[in-house]
Coordinates of C-alpha atoms and ligand atoms in Angstrom, one line a residue:
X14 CA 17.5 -23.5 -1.7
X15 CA 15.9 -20.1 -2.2
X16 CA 14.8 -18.4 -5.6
X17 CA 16.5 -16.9 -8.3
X18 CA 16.1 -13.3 -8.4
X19 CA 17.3 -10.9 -11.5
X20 CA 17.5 -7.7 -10.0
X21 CA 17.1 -4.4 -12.6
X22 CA 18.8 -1.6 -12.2
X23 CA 21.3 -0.7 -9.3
X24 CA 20.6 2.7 -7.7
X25 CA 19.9 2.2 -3.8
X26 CA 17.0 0.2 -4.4
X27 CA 18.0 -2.5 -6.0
X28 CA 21.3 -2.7 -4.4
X29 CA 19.0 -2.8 -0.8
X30 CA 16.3 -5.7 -2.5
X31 CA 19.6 -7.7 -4.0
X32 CA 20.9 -7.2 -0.7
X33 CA 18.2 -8.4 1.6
X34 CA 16.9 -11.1 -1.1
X35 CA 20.9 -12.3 -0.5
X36 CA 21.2 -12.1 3.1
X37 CA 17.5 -14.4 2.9
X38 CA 19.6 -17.4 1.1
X39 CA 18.4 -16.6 -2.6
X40 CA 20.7 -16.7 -5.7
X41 CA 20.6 -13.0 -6.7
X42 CA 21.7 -11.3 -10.3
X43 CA 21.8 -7.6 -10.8
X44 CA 22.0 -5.7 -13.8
X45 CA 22.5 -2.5 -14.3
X46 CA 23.0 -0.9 -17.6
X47 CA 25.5 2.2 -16.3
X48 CA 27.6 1.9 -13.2
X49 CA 25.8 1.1 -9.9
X50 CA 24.9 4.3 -8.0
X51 CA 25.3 6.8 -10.8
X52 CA 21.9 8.0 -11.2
X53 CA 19.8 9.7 -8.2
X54 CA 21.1 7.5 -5.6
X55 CA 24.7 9.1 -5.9
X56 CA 23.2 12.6 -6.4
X57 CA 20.8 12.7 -3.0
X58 CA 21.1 14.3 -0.1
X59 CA 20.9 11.7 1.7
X60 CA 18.4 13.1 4.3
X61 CA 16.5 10.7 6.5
X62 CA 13.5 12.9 7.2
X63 CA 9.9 11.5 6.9
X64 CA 8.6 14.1 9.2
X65 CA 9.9 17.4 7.3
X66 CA 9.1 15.6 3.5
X67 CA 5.8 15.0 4.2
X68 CA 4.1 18.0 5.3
X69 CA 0.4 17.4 4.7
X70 CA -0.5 14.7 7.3
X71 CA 0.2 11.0 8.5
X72 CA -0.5 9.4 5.2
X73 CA 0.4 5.6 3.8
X74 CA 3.2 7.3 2.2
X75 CA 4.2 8.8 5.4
X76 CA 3.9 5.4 7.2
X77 CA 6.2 3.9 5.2
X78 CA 8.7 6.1 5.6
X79 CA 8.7 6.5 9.2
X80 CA 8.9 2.5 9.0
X81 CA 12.2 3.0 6.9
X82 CA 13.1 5.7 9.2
X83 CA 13.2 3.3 12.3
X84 CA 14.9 0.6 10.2
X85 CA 17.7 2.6 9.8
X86 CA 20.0 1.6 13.2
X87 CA 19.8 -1.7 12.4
X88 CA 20.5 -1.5 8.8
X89 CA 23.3 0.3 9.2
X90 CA 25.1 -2.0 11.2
X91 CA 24.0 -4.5 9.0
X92 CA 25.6 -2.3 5.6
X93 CA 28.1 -1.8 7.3
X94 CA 29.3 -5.2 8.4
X95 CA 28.8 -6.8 5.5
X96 CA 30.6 -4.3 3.6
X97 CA 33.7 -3.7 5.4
X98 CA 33.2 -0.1 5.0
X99 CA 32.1 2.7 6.9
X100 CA 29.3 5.5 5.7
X101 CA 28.0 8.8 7.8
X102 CA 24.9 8.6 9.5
X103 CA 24.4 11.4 11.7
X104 CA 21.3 11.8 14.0
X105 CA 21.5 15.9 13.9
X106 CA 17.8 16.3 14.1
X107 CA 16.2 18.7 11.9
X108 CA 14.6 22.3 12.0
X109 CA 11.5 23.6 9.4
X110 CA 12.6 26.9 9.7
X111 CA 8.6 29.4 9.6
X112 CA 9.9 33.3 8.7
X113 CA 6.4 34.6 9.3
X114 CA 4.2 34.2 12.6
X115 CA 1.0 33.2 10.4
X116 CA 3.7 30.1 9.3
X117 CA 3.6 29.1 13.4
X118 CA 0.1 27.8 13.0
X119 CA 1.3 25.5 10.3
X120 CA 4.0 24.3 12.5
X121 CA 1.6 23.7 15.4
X122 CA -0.7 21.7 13.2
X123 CA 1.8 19.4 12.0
X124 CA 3.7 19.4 15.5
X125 CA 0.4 17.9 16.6
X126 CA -0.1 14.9 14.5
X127 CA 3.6 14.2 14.6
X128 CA 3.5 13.5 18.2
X129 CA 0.8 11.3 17.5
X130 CA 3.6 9.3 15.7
X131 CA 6.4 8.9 17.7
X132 CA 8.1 12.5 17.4
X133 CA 9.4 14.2 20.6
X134 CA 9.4 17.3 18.4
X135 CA 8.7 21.1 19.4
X136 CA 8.5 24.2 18.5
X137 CA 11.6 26.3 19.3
X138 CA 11.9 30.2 18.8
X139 CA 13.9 33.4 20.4
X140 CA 16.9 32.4 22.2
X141 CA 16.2 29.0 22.2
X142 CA 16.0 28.7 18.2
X143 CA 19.3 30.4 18.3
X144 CA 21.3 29.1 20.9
X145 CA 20.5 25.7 19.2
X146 CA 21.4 27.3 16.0
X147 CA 23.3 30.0 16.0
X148 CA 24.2 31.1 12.2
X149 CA 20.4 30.8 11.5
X150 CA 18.8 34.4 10.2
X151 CA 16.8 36.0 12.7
X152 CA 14.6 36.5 10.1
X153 CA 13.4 33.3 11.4
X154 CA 10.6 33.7 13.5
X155 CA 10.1 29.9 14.8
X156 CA 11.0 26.7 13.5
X157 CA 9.9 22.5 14.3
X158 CA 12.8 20.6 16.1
X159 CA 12.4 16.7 15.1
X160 CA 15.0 15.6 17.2
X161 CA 14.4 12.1 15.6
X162 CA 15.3 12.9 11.7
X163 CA 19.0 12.0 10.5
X164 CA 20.9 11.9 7.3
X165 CA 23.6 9.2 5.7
X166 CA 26.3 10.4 2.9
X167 CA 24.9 8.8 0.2
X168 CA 27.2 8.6 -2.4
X169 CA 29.0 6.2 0.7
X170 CA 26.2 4.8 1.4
X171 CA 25.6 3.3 -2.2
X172 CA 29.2 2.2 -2.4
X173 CA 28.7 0.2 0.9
X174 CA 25.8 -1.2 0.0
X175 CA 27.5 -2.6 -3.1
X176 CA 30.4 -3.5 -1.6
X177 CA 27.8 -5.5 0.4
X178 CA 26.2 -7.1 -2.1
X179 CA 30.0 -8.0 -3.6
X180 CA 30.7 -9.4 -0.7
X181 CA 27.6 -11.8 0.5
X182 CA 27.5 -13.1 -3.3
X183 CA 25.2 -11.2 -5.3
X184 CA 26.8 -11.4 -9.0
X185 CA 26.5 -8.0 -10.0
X186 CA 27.1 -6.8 -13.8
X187 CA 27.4 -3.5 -14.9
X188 CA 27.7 -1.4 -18.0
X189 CA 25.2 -3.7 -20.4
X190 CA 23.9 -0.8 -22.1
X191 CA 20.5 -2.2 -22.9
X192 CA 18.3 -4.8 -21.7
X193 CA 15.5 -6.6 -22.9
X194 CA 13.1 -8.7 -21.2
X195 CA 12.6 -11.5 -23.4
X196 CA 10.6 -13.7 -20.9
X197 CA 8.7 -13.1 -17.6
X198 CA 5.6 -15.5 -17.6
X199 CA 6.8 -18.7 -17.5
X200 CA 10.3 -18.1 -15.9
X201 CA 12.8 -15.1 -16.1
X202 CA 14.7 -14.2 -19.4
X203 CA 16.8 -11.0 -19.7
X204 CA 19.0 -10.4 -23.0
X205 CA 22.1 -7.6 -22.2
X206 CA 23.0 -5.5 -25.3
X207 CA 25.9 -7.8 -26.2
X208 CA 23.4 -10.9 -26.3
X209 CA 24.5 -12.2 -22.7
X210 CA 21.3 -13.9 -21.4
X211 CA 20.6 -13.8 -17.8
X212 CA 17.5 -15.8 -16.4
X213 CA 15.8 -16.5 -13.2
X214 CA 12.7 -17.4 -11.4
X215 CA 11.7 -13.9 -10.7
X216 CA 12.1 -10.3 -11.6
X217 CA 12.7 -7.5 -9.8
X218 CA 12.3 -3.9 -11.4
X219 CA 14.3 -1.4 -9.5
X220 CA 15.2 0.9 -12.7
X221 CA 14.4 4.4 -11.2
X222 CA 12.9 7.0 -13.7
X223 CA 13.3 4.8 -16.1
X224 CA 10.9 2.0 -15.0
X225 CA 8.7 3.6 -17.3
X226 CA 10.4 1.8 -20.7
X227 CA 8.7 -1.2 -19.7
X228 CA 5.4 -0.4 -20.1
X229 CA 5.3 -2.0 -23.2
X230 CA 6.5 -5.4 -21.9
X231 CA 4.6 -5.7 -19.0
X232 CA 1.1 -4.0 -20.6
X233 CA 0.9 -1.9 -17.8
X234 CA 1.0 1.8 -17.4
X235 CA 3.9 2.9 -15.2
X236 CA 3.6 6.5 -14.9
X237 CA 7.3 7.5 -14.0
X238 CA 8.5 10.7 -14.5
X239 CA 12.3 12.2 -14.1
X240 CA 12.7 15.5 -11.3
X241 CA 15.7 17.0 -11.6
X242 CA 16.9 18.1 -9.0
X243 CA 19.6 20.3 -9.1
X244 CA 22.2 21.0 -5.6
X245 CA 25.2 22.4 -4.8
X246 CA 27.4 22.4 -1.7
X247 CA 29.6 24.9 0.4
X248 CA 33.0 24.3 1.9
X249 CA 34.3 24.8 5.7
X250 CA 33.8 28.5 5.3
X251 CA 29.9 28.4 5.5
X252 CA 30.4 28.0 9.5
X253 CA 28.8 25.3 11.7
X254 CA 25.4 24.1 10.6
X255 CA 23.8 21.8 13.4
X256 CA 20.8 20.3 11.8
X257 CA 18.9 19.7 8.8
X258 CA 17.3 23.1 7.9
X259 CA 14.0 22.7 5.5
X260 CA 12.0 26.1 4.4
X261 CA 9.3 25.9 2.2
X262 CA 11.6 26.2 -0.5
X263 CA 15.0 23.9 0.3
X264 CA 17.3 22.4 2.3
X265 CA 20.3 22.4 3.7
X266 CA 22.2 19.8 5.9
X267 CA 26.1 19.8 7.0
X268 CA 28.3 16.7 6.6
X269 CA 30.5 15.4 8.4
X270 CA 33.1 15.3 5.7
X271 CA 33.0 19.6 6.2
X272 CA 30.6 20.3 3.4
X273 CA 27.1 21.9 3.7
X274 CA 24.8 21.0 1.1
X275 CA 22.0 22.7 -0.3
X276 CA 19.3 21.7 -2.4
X277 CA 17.2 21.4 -4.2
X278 CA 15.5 22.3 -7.5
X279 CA 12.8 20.0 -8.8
X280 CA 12.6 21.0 -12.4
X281 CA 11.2 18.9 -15.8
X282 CA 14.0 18.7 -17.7
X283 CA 13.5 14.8 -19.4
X284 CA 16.5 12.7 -19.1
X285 CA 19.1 16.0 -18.5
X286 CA 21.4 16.1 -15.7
X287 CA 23.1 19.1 -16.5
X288 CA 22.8 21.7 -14.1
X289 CA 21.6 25.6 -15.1
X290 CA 22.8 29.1 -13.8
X291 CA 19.5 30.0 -12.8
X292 CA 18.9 26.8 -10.8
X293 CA 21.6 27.1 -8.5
X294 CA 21.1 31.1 -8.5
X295 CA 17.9 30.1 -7.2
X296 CA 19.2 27.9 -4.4
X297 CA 21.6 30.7 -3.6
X298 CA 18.9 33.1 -2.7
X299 CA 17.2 30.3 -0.5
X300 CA 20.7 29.6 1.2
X301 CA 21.1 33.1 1.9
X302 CA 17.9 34.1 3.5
X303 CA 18.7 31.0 5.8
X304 CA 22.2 31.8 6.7
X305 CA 23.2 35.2 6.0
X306 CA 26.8 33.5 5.7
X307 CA 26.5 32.3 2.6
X308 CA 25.4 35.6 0.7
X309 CA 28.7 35.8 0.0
X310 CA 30.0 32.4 -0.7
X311 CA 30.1 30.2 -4.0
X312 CA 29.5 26.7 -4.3
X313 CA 32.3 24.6 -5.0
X314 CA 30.9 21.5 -6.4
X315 CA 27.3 22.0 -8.2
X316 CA 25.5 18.3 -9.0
X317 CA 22.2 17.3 -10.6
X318 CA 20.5 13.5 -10.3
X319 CA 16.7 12.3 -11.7
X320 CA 14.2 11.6 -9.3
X321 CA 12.0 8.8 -9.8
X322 CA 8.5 10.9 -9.6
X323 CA 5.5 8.9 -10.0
X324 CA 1.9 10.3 -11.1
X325 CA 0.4 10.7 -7.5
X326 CA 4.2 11.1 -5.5
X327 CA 3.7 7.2 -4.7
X328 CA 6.5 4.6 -5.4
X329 CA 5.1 1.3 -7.2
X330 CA 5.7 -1.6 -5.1
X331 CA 4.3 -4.5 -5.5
X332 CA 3.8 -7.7 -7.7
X333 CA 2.2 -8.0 -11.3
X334 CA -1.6 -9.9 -10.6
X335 CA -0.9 -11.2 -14.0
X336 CA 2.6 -13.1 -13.1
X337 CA 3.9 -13.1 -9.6
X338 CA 7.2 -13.5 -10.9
X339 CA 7.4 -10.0 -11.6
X340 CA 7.9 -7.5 -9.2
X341 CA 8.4 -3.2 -9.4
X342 CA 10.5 -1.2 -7.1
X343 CA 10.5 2.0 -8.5
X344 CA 9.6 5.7 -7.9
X345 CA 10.8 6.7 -4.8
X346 CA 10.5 10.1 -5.6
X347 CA 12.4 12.6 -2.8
X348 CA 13.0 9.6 -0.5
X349 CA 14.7 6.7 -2.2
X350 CA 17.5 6.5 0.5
X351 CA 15.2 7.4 3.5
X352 CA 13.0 4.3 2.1
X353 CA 16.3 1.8 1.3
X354 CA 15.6 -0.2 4.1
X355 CA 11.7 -0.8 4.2
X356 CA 11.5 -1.4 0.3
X357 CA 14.2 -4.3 0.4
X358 CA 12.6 -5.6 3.9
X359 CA 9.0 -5.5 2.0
X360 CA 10.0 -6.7 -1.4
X361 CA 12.2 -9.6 0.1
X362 CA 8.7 -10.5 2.1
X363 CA 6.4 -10.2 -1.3
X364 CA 9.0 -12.5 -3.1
X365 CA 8.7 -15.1 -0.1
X366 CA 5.0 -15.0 -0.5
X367 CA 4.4 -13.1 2.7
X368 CA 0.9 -11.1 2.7
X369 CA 2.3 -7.5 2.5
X370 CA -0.1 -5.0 5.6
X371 CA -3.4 -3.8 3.7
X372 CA -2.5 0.0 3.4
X373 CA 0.3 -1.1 1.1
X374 CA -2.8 -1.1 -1.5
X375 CA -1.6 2.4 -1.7
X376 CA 1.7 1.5 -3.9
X377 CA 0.1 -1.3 -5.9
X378 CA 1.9 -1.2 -9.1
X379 CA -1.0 -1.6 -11.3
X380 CA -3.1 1.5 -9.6
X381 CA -2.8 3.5 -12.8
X382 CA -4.4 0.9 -14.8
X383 CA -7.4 0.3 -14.0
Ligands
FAD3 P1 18.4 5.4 -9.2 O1 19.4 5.7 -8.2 O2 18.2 6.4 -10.3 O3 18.8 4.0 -9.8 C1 18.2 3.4 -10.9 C2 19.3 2.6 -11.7 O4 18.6 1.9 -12.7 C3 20.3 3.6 -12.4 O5 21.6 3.2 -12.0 C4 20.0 3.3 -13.8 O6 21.2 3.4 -14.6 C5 19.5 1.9 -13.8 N1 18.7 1.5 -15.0 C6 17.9 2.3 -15.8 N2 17.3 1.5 -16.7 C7 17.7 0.3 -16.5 C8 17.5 -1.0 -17.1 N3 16.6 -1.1 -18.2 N4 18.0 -2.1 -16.6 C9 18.9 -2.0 -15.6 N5 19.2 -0.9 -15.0 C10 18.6 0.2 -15.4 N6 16.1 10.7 -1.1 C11 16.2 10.7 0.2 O7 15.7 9.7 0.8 N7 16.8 11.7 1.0 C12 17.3 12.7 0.4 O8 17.9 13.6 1.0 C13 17.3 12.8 -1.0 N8 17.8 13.9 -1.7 C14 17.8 13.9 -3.0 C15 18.4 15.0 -3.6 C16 18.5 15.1 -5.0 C17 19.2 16.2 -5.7 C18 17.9 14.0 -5.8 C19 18.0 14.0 -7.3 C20 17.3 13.0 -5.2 C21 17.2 12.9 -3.8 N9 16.6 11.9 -3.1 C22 16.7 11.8 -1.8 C23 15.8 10.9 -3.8 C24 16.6 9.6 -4.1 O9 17.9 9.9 -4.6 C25 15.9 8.7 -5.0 O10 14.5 8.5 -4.6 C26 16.6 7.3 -5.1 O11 17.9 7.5 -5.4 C27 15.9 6.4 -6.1 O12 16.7 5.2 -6.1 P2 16.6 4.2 -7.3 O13 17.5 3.1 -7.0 O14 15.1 3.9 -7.6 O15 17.0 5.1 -8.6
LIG4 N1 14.6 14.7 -0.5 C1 15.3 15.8 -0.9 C2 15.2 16.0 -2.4 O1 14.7 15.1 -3.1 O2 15.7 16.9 -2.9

């Protein structure tokens, strides 16, 4: 007979934890106060790219999503069978596109220490670059081919996983407006808006950017701040795009559905998902100098979702010290789908009492604190 688990909120990461915590033979609730998959996790690119998001150097961070990345496969056979549905996942490889030959040496250097962890990457440029892409600006002067990044739909994606969760038993409710957490020492109480109580024998908080509202409750700071990120996407008329392209300054990666999406801005904007004029101008004039294709195309759909930024661009994973029944899963930042996987695999583990690796000290919920 496993444990009871409450799961909060139900973006990709707590539909991955209720999933996994499921699929392990425990009695999972989850609660979400919208509709499942309406916040960042509907919004995302869905880009599984560990490699191109983290520039600076093989870090925890980085660690944990390359152990995400390689999850993946398997995962999504898993999602997938247990869903019933299918989702894209599309191993296109990616390009970080350098426009000036001082930018090379950057490439080299992080070419370098990416080999030391698993990538096959190099660097391509002249007629290789564009024979392997062939609407890219020759502007471009060189660019990083990690053959090994991919990308899901995620909007899909989320729907499978739910579907998932549907299916294998999780009881999932939606639309409760508010919830408070009357209880969490002893044993698991959560009251809905409309007084329905939900309780358990352990709690796990997978609320986004807005993890933050239980500071209070748990006497804890957690630092979680909403990014916008504002993204549009192109129709069939922006030509073939092969594989992820990252410059310093966006994205942009073609589905399989026809679309190319571009993205994205990362602006302060509180709890606002509206989406600006000058923030999609913005990611026009990136597109552009990428593809000189799109300098005359519009958008046709233009979205905006919340990251879940935390104070040093780690996610908080990781039990309370003062009640083990408690458990955060939140700020995810730019890589919430790429780190579905490894957060379910990890918190599933930390529920059963598993010792968690040492450098996950890194995410420790209660690092800001001290
Ligand atoms: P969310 O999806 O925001 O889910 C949190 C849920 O909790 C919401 O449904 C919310 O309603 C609910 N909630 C809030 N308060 C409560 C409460 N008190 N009780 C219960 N429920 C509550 N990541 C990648 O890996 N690859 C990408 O390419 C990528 N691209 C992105 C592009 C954009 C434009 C954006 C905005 C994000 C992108 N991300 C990407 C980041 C990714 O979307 C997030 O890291 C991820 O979705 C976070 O998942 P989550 O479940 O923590 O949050
Ligand atoms: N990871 C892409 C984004 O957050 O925009």
């Amino acid at each position: 007979m496993g444990d009871r688990i409450v799961v909060m909120g139900g973006g990709v990461i707590g539909l991955s934890c209720a999933l996994e915590l499921r699929r392990r033979g425990h009695e999972v609730t989850l609660l979400e106060i919208v509709d499942c998959g309406g916040q960042a996790s509907g919004a995302a690119a869905g880009m599984l790219a560990p490699y191109s998001e983290n520039v600076e150097g093989p870090d925890a961070f980085f660690k944990l999503c390359l152990g995400s990345l390689n999850l993946y496969p398997a995962w999504k056979d898993e999602v997938r069978t247990l869903s019933g549905q299918t989702f894209e996942y599309t191993e296109s490889g990616s390009l970080y596109a350098a426009y000036h030959d001082a930018d090379r040496l950057s490439l080299e250097g992080r070419l370098l220490w990416q080999r030391a962890f698993g990538s096959t990457g190099r660097i391509l440029e002249g007629e290789e670059l564009f024979r392997a892409e062939p609407l890219l600006s020759r502007d471009v002067k060189a660019a990083l081919y990690t053959p090994e990044e991919s990308h899901v739909y995620a909007p899909d994606y989320v729907r499978a996983l739910e579907k998932a969760c549907e299916l294998t038993g999780v009881a999932i409710f939606e639309r409760l407006e508010a919830l408070t957490v009357e209880e969490w020492e002893h044993s698991v109480v959560v009251r809905a808006k409309d007084g329905r109580r939900f309780e358990g024998d352990r709690l796990l908080v997978c609320s986004g950017a807005w993890a933050k509202e239980l500071e209070e409750t748990f006497g804890i700071r957690i630092p979680i701040y909403p990014i916008r990120g504002q993204i549009c996407a192109y129709g069939q008329e922006a030509g073939e795009v092969r594989h992820m392209v990252f410059t310093s300054q966006g994205y942009l990666v073609a589905k399989a559905n026809g679309t190319l999406v571009c993205g994205a801005s990362e602006d302060v904007a509180g709890f606002d998902t509206s989406v600006t004029e000058r923030g999609i101008d913005r990611l026009r004039h990136w597109n552009r100098q990428a593809f000189l294709g799109l300098a005359d195309l519009t958008p046709f759909h233009r979205w905006a979702g919340l990251r879940p930024s935390t104070q040093d661009g780690y996610p908080l994973l990781g039990q309370l010290s003062e009640s083990k029944r408690v458990m955060l899963a939140a700020g995810h930042y730019r890589n919430g789908i790429l780190l579905s996987p490894v957060t379910a695999k990890l918190a599933a583990d930390a529920i059963e009492g598993a010792e968690l690796p040492e450098w996950m000290s890194a995410f420790d919920p209660e690092r800001f604190s001290l």
